[in-house]
Amino acid sequence: MHNITLIKGDGIGPEISDAVLKIIDAAGVNINWDIQTAGADVIEIEGVPLPQRVIDSVKKNKVALKSPVTTPIGKGFRSVNVQLRKELDLYSNLRPCYNLPNVKTRYDGVDIVVVRENTEDLYAGIERQVDDDTAESIKRITRFASERIAKFAFDYAVNNGRKFVTVVTKANICKLSDGLFLDSARKVAQNYDIPLKEILVDNCCMQLVQNPNQFDVLLLPNLYGDIVSDLCAGLIGGLGVAQGANIGKDYAVFEPVHGSAPDIAGQNKANPTAMLMSAIEMLNYIEEKDAGYRIKSALFKTLENDIKTADIGGTTSCTDFTDSIISRL
Ligand code: ATP
C-alpha cells in the first residue's frame, strides 16, 4: 500500500483527477490517496490558497499527484504551483515530450526532454511597483540552483540513454544572470561524457518549430523553460497530452503541464491523458512499473482505435475515454 497525496485542483482538475484515480484503481495498484484541496475555493474557508496541511501531507507521503490549480492573472494570490515547488524545494521540472499514437502532429519522431529550473529566475516573485506607471521584476539566478539543475539534466541524460544536453539562455543580452546559468552548465558538463550544446532561446524556438528532431535534452532557466515546454507540448498534440513532474531531493509532485482550462471545465470534454501520463511516471517513480506499463499500453491502444477527446481531433468525452482505457487494461 502506497500513501500518496492527491491535490485535486480546480477547473478541469477534479474531472481529470477522478479519471486517473479510476484507471489506477482498475489497474490494481494499492494506493491510499490523501486527498487535499488548494486554490481560490480554499481561501474562503481557510484564508490562504495553499494551507500548511497540503505541504505537510506531501512532506509526510513524499509523493504527490496534482491536477491544475488556477493562477489569477495580473492580480490576486501568488501561484499555488510556484509556492508548492518553492516550499518543497522541487527544483527540477521534468517534461518529456514525445509523439503519442494516432495523435496528429506536424512532425513524427519528436522525442525531447525539457528540464526546467523551478525555484528562481523571474518566478522568485521579487516584484515592486516603483510608481503608478512603473513596475520592476528581479530576475534572480544563483550558481547553486543553476549547478544543481544542470547536474539533474546530465544525470537524467546518463540514466535514460540520452545523447546530449542543450542549454538554452539569452546570455548575449542578460549577460550576468543567464551568463551565470550558462557558465554553471558548462562547469557541470565537464564531469560527464555527454556533450553540452548551447543555443539562444529565440533561435531555439525557431529551430524547434522547424526541426524539433535535432534536440534531445533541453536545459533551461525557469521562464524560458515554461514557455518552451508549452511550445514542445504543441509539437506533440497540445497541452491535453503533455506530462510533467517536479522533483526535488526529498519529494516529487507529478502534474500535467496544462492549467485548469476554465473554458471547458465541467463539460466532460477534458483530456485526461496529460494527467494520466504524469501518473504513469509517478507509478514508475514508486516502483509500480508493471502497472505503469499496462496503463500506458491501454492508453496507446485506445488512441490507436481512434478513441480521442476533442482537443486532439476526436469526439469522445472524458468519462467515455476513461472507460475505454479501463476496458483495455
Ligand atoms: P496556466 O497559466 O494556469 O498554465 P494556461 O494559460 O496554460 O494555464 P490552460 O488552462 O492550460 O491555460 O489552457 C489553455 C488551452 O488549452 C485552453 O483552451 C484549454 O481548454 C486547453 N486545454 C488545457 N488542458 C486541456 C486538457 N486537459 N484537455 C483539453 N483541453 C485542454
Coordinates of C-alpha atoms and ligand atoms in Angstrom, one line a residue:
M1 CA 0.0 0.0 0.0
H2 CA 1.4 3.4 -1.0
N3 CA 0.4 6.6 0.7
I4 CA 0.2 9.4 -1.9
T5 CA -1.1 12.9 -1.7
L6 CA -3.7 13.9 -4.3
I7 CA -4.1 17.7 -4.9
K8 CA -7.4 17.9 -6.8
G9 CA -7.2 21.5 -8.1
D10 CA -10.0 23.3 -9.8
G11 CA -11.3 24.0 -13.3
I12 CA -10.9 20.6 -15.1
G13 CA -8.8 19.4 -12.2
P14 CA -11.5 17.3 -10.4
E15 CA -12.7 15.7 -13.7
I16 CA -9.2 14.6 -14.8
S17 CA -8.2 13.5 -11.2
D18 CA -11.3 11.3 -11.0
A19 CA -10.5 9.8 -14.4
V20 CA -6.9 9.0 -13.4
L21 CA -7.8 7.6 -10.0
K22 CA -10.4 5.3 -11.6
I23 CA -7.8 4.0 -14.1
I24 CA -5.1 3.4 -11.5
D25 CA -7.6 1.7 -9.3
A26 CA -8.7 -0.6 -12.2
A27 CA -5.0 -1.4 -12.8
G28 CA -5.0 -2.9 -9.3
V29 CA -2.4 -0.5 -7.7
N30 CA -3.0 -0.2 -4.0
I31 CA -2.8 3.5 -3.1
N32 CA -4.2 5.2 -0.1
W33 CA -4.9 8.7 -1.5
D34 CA -4.6 11.6 0.9
I35 CA -6.9 14.0 -0.9
Q36 CA -6.1 17.7 -0.4
T37 CA -7.7 20.8 -1.8
A38 CA -6.0 24.1 -2.7
G39 CA -6.7 27.3 -4.7
A40 CA -9.3 30.0 -4.8
D41 CA -12.1 28.0 -3.2
V42 CA -9.9 27.2 -0.2
I43 CA -9.2 30.9 0.5
E44 CA -12.8 31.5 1.6
I45 CA -12.6 28.8 4.2
E46 CA -9.0 28.8 5.3
G47 CA -7.8 32.2 4.3
V48 CA -4.9 31.0 2.1
P49 CA -4.8 29.2 -1.2
L50 CA -2.1 26.7 -0.1
P51 CA -2.8 25.7 3.5
Q52 CA 0.1 24.2 5.5
R53 CA -1.9 20.9 5.7
V54 CA -1.2 20.4 1.9
I55 CA 2.5 20.9 2.3
D56 CA 2.6 18.7 5.4
S57 CA 0.7 16.0 3.6
V58 CA 3.3 15.9 0.7
K59 CA 6.1 16.0 3.3
K60 CA 4.6 13.0 5.1
N61 CA 3.9 11.0 1.9
K62 CA 6.9 12.2 -0.1
V63 CA 5.0 11.8 -3.4
A64 CA 2.0 13.7 -4.8
L65 CA -0.1 13.7 -7.9
K66 CA -1.5 17.1 -8.6
S67 CA -4.1 18.4 -11.0
P68 CA -4.1 22.1 -12.1
V69 CA -4.9 25.0 -9.7
T70 CA -5.9 28.3 -11.3
T71 CA -3.4 31.1 -11.0
P72 CA -5.2 34.5 -11.2
I73 CA -3.7 36.7 -13.9
G74 CA -2.2 40.1 -13.0
K75 CA -3.7 40.3 -9.5
G76 CA -4.8 38.1 -6.6
F77 CA -2.8 35.4 -4.8
R78 CA 0.6 34.0 -5.8
S79 CA 0.5 30.8 -7.9
V80 CA -0.1 27.7 -5.7
N81 CA 2.0 25.8 -8.2
V82 CA 5.0 28.1 -7.7
Q83 CA 4.5 28.2 -4.0
L84 CA 4.4 24.4 -3.7
R85 CA 7.5 24.0 -5.7
K86 CA 9.3 26.5 -3.5
E87 CA 8.1 25.1 -0.2
L88 CA 9.1 21.6 -1.1
D89 CA 12.2 22.7 -2.9
L90 CA 11.1 20.8 -6.0
Y91 CA 13.9 22.3 -8.0
S92 CA 13.6 20.4 -11.2
N93 CA 10.7 20.4 -13.6
L94 CA 10.9 17.5 -16.0
R95 CA 8.8 17.4 -19.1
P96 CA 9.3 14.5 -21.6
C97 CA 7.7 15.3 -24.9
Y98 CA 7.2 12.5 -27.5
N99 CA 4.5 11.6 -30.1
L100 CA 1.6 9.5 -29.0
P101 CA 0.0 7.0 -31.3
N102 CA -2.7 8.4 -33.7
V103 CA -2.3 11.9 -32.4
K104 CA -1.9 14.1 -35.4
T105 CA 1.1 16.4 -35.2
R106 CA 3.3 18.4 -37.6
Y107 CA 6.3 16.2 -37.0
D108 CA 6.9 12.5 -36.4
G109 CA 9.6 11.2 -34.1
V110 CA 9.7 14.1 -31.7
D111 CA 11.5 13.0 -28.5
I112 CA 12.6 15.9 -26.4
V113 CA 13.0 16.2 -22.7
V114 CA 12.6 19.6 -21.2
V115 CA 14.5 20.2 -17.9
R116 CA 13.4 23.5 -16.4
E117 CA 14.8 25.1 -13.2
N118 CA 11.9 25.5 -10.9
T119 CA 12.8 27.8 -8.0
E120 CA 14.2 31.1 -9.2
D121 CA 14.6 33.4 -12.2
L122 CA 11.6 35.8 -12.6
Y123 CA 9.4 33.3 -10.7
A124 CA 11.2 34.2 -7.4
G125 CA 8.3 36.7 -7.1
I126 CA 10.6 39.7 -6.4
E127 CA 8.5 42.5 -7.9
R128 CA 7.8 46.1 -6.9
Q129 CA 5.7 49.0 -8.1
V130 CA 8.1 51.8 -8.4
D131 CA 5.4 54.3 -9.1
D132 CA 1.9 54.3 -10.7
D133 CA 3.4 53.8 -14.2
T134 CA 6.5 51.7 -13.5
A135 CA 6.9 48.2 -12.2
E136 CA 10.0 46.0 -11.8
S137 CA 10.7 42.3 -11.5
I138 CA 14.0 40.9 -10.4
K139 CA 15.5 38.0 -12.4
R140 CA 17.4 36.1 -9.7
I141 CA 19.8 33.4 -10.8
T142 CA 22.2 31.7 -8.4
R143 CA 25.2 29.4 -9.1
F144 CA 23.8 26.9 -6.5
A145 CA 20.4 26.5 -8.3
S146 CA 22.0 26.6 -11.7
E147 CA 24.6 23.9 -11.0
R148 CA 22.1 21.6 -9.3
I149 CA 19.6 21.7 -12.2
A150 CA 22.4 21.2 -14.7
K151 CA 23.5 18.2 -12.7
F152 CA 19.9 16.9 -12.7
A153 CA 19.8 17.3 -16.5
F154 CA 23.0 15.4 -17.1
D155 CA 22.1 12.7 -14.6
Y156 CA 18.8 12.3 -16.3
A157 CA 20.6 12.1 -19.7
V158 CA 23.0 9.4 -18.4
N159 CA 20.3 7.3 -16.7
N160 CA 18.0 7.4 -19.7
G161 CA 20.4 6.9 -22.5
R162 CA 20.1 10.4 -24.0
K163 CA 22.9 11.7 -26.3
F164 CA 23.4 15.3 -25.4
V165 CA 22.1 18.3 -23.4
T166 CA 21.4 21.7 -24.9
V167 CA 21.5 24.7 -22.5
V168 CA 19.1 27.4 -23.6
T169 CA 19.7 31.0 -22.5
K170 CA 19.7 34.7 -23.6
A171 CA 23.3 35.1 -22.3
N172 CA 24.1 37.6 -25.0
I173 CA 21.6 40.1 -23.5
C174 CA 21.2 39.0 -19.9
K175 CA 25.0 38.7 -19.5
L176 CA 25.1 38.4 -15.8
S177 CA 22.1 36.3 -14.9
D178 CA 21.8 34.0 -18.0
G179 CA 25.6 34.2 -18.2
L180 CA 25.8 32.6 -14.8
F181 CA 23.3 29.8 -15.8
L182 CA 25.3 29.1 -18.9
D183 CA 28.6 29.1 -17.0
S184 CA 27.2 26.7 -14.4
A185 CA 26.1 24.3 -17.1
R186 CA 29.5 24.4 -18.8
K187 CA 31.1 23.6 -15.4
V188 CA 28.9 20.7 -14.6
A189 CA 29.2 19.3 -18.1
Q190 CA 33.0 18.8 -17.5
N191 CA 32.1 15.9 -15.1
Y192 CA 30.1 14.0 -17.8
D193 CA 30.9 12.2 -21.1
I194 CA 27.7 13.6 -22.6
P195 CA 28.3 16.7 -24.7
L196 CA 26.8 20.1 -23.8
K197 CA 25.4 22.2 -26.7
E198 CA 24.5 25.9 -26.4
I199 CA 21.7 27.9 -28.0
L200 CA 19.9 31.2 -27.5
V201 CA 16.3 30.9 -26.6
D202 CA 14.9 32.8 -29.6
N203 CA 16.9 30.7 -32.1
C204 CA 15.9 27.6 -30.1
C205 CA 12.2 28.4 -30.6
M206 CA 12.6 28.8 -34.3
Q207 CA 14.7 25.6 -34.6
L208 CA 12.1 23.7 -32.5
V209 CA 9.2 24.6 -34.9
Q210 CA 11.4 24.0 -38.0
N211 CA 13.2 20.8 -37.0
P212 CA 12.4 19.5 -33.5
N213 CA 14.2 16.2 -34.1
Q214 CA 17.6 17.8 -33.8
F215 CA 17.1 18.2 -30.0
D216 CA 17.5 15.7 -27.2
V217 CA 17.5 17.1 -23.6
L218 CA 16.9 20.9 -23.2
L219 CA 18.1 22.6 -20.0
L220 CA 16.5 26.0 -19.3
P221 CA 16.1 28.6 -16.5
N222 CA 12.5 28.9 -15.2
L223 CA 10.8 31.4 -17.5
Y224 CA 12.2 30.1 -20.8
G225 CA 11.5 26.6 -19.5
D226 CA 7.9 27.5 -19.0
I227 CA 7.5 28.9 -22.5
V228 CA 9.5 26.3 -24.3
S229 CA 7.6 23.5 -22.5
D230 CA 4.3 24.8 -24.0
L231 CA 5.9 25.0 -27.4
C232 CA 7.1 21.4 -27.1
A233 CA 3.6 20.4 -25.9
G234 CA 2.3 21.9 -29.1
L235 CA 4.7 19.8 -31.1
I236 CA 3.2 16.5 -29.7
G237 CA -0.5 17.4 -29.9
G238 CA -1.1 20.1 -27.3
L239 CA -1.5 20.6 -23.6
G240 CA -4.0 17.8 -23.3
V241 CA -1.2 15.2 -23.7
A242 CA 1.8 16.9 -22.1
Q243 CA 3.0 15.3 -18.9
G244 CA 5.2 16.8 -16.2
A245 CA 7.0 16.2 -12.9
N246 CA 8.5 18.4 -10.2
I247 CA 11.3 16.6 -8.5
G248 CA 13.5 17.6 -5.6
K249 CA 15.9 15.9 -3.2
D250 CA 13.2 14.6 -0.9
Y251 CA 9.8 15.0 -2.6
A252 CA 8.2 14.6 -6.0
V253 CA 5.0 16.1 -7.4
F254 CA 3.7 14.8 -10.7
E255 CA 1.3 17.1 -12.6
P256 CA 0.3 17.8 -16.2
V257 CA 1.8 20.8 -18.0
H258 CA -1.6 22.4 -18.7
G259 CA -3.5 24.8 -16.5
S260 CA -7.1 24.5 -15.2
A261 CA -8.7 25.1 -18.6
P262 CA -11.7 27.1 -17.2
D263 CA -13.1 27.4 -20.7
I264 CA -14.0 23.7 -20.8
A265 CA -14.4 22.9 -17.1
G266 CA -17.5 20.9 -16.0
Q267 CA -18.3 19.9 -19.6
N268 CA -16.8 16.4 -19.6
K269 CA -14.6 17.5 -22.5
A270 CA -11.2 17.5 -20.8
N271 CA -8.5 15.2 -22.0
P272 CA -7.1 13.2 -19.0
T273 CA -4.1 12.0 -21.0
A274 CA -1.6 14.6 -19.7
M275 CA -2.6 13.8 -16.1
L276 CA -2.5 10.1 -16.8
M277 CA 1.0 10.2 -18.4
S278 CA 2.1 12.2 -15.4
A279 CA 0.6 9.5 -13.1
I280 CA 2.4 6.8 -15.2
E281 CA 5.7 8.5 -14.4
M282 CA 4.6 8.6 -10.8
L283 CA 4.0 4.8 -10.8
N284 CA 7.4 4.3 -12.3
Y285 CA 8.9 6.5 -9.6
I286 CA 7.2 4.4 -6.8
E287 CA 8.4 1.2 -8.5
E288 CA 5.0 0.2 -9.8
K289 CA 6.5 -0.1 -13.2
D290 CA 4.3 -3.1 -14.3
A291 CA 1.1 -1.1 -13.6
G292 CA 2.6 1.9 -15.4
Y293 CA 3.4 -0.2 -18.4
R294 CA -0.1 -1.7 -18.5
I295 CA -1.8 1.6 -18.2
K296 CA 0.3 3.2 -20.9
S297 CA -0.4 0.2 -23.3
A298 CA -4.1 0.6 -22.6
L299 CA -3.9 4.3 -23.3
F300 CA -2.0 3.8 -26.5
K301 CA -4.4 1.1 -27.7
T302 CA -7.3 3.4 -27.0
L303 CA -5.7 6.2 -29.1
E304 CA -4.9 3.7 -31.9
N305 CA -8.6 2.8 -32.0
D306 CA -9.3 6.4 -32.7
I307 CA -11.0 7.0 -29.4
K308 CA -9.9 10.6 -28.7
T309 CA -11.1 13.7 -26.9
A310 CA -12.0 16.9 -28.8
D311 CA -8.6 18.7 -28.2
I312 CA -6.8 16.0 -30.3
G313 CA -9.4 15.7 -33.0
G314 CA -11.9 13.2 -31.5
T315 CA -15.4 13.4 -30.2
T316 CA -15.1 11.2 -27.1
S317 CA -16.0 12.6 -23.6
C318 CA -13.6 12.5 -20.7
T319 CA -15.6 9.7 -19.0
D320 CA -16.0 7.5 -22.1
F321 CA -12.3 7.9 -22.9
T322 CA -11.5 6.8 -19.3
D323 CA -13.8 3.8 -19.5
S324 CA -12.2 2.8 -22.9
I325 CA -8.8 2.8 -21.3
I326 CA -10.1 0.7 -18.4
S327 CA -11.6 -1.8 -20.8
R328 CA -8.2 -2.3 -22.5
L329 CA -6.2 -2.7 -19.3
Ligands
ATP1 P1 -1.7 28.2 -16.8 O1 -1.2 29.6 -17.0 O2 -2.5 28.1 -15.5 O3 -0.7 27.2 -17.0 P2 -2.7 28.2 -19.4 O4 -2.8 29.7 -19.7 O5 -1.5 27.5 -19.9 O6 -2.9 28.0 -17.9 P3 -4.7 26.2 -19.8 O7 -5.6 26.2 -18.7 O8 -3.6 25.2 -19.8 O9 -4.0 27.6 -20.0 O10 -5.5 26.1 -21.2 C1 -5.0 26.5 -22.4 C2 -5.9 25.9 -23.5 O11 -5.7 24.5 -23.6 C3 -7.4 26.1 -23.2 O12 -8.1 26.4 -24.4 C4 -7.8 24.8 -22.7 O13 -9.1 24.4 -22.9 C5 -6.9 23.8 -23.4 N1 -6.5 22.7 -22.5 C6 -5.7 22.6 -21.5 N2 -5.7 21.5 -20.9 C7 -6.5 20.7 -21.5 C8 -7.0 19.3 -21.4 N3 -6.5 18.5 -20.4 N4 -7.9 18.9 -22.2 C9 -8.4 19.6 -23.2 N5 -8.0 20.9 -23.4 C10 -7.1 21.4 -22.6

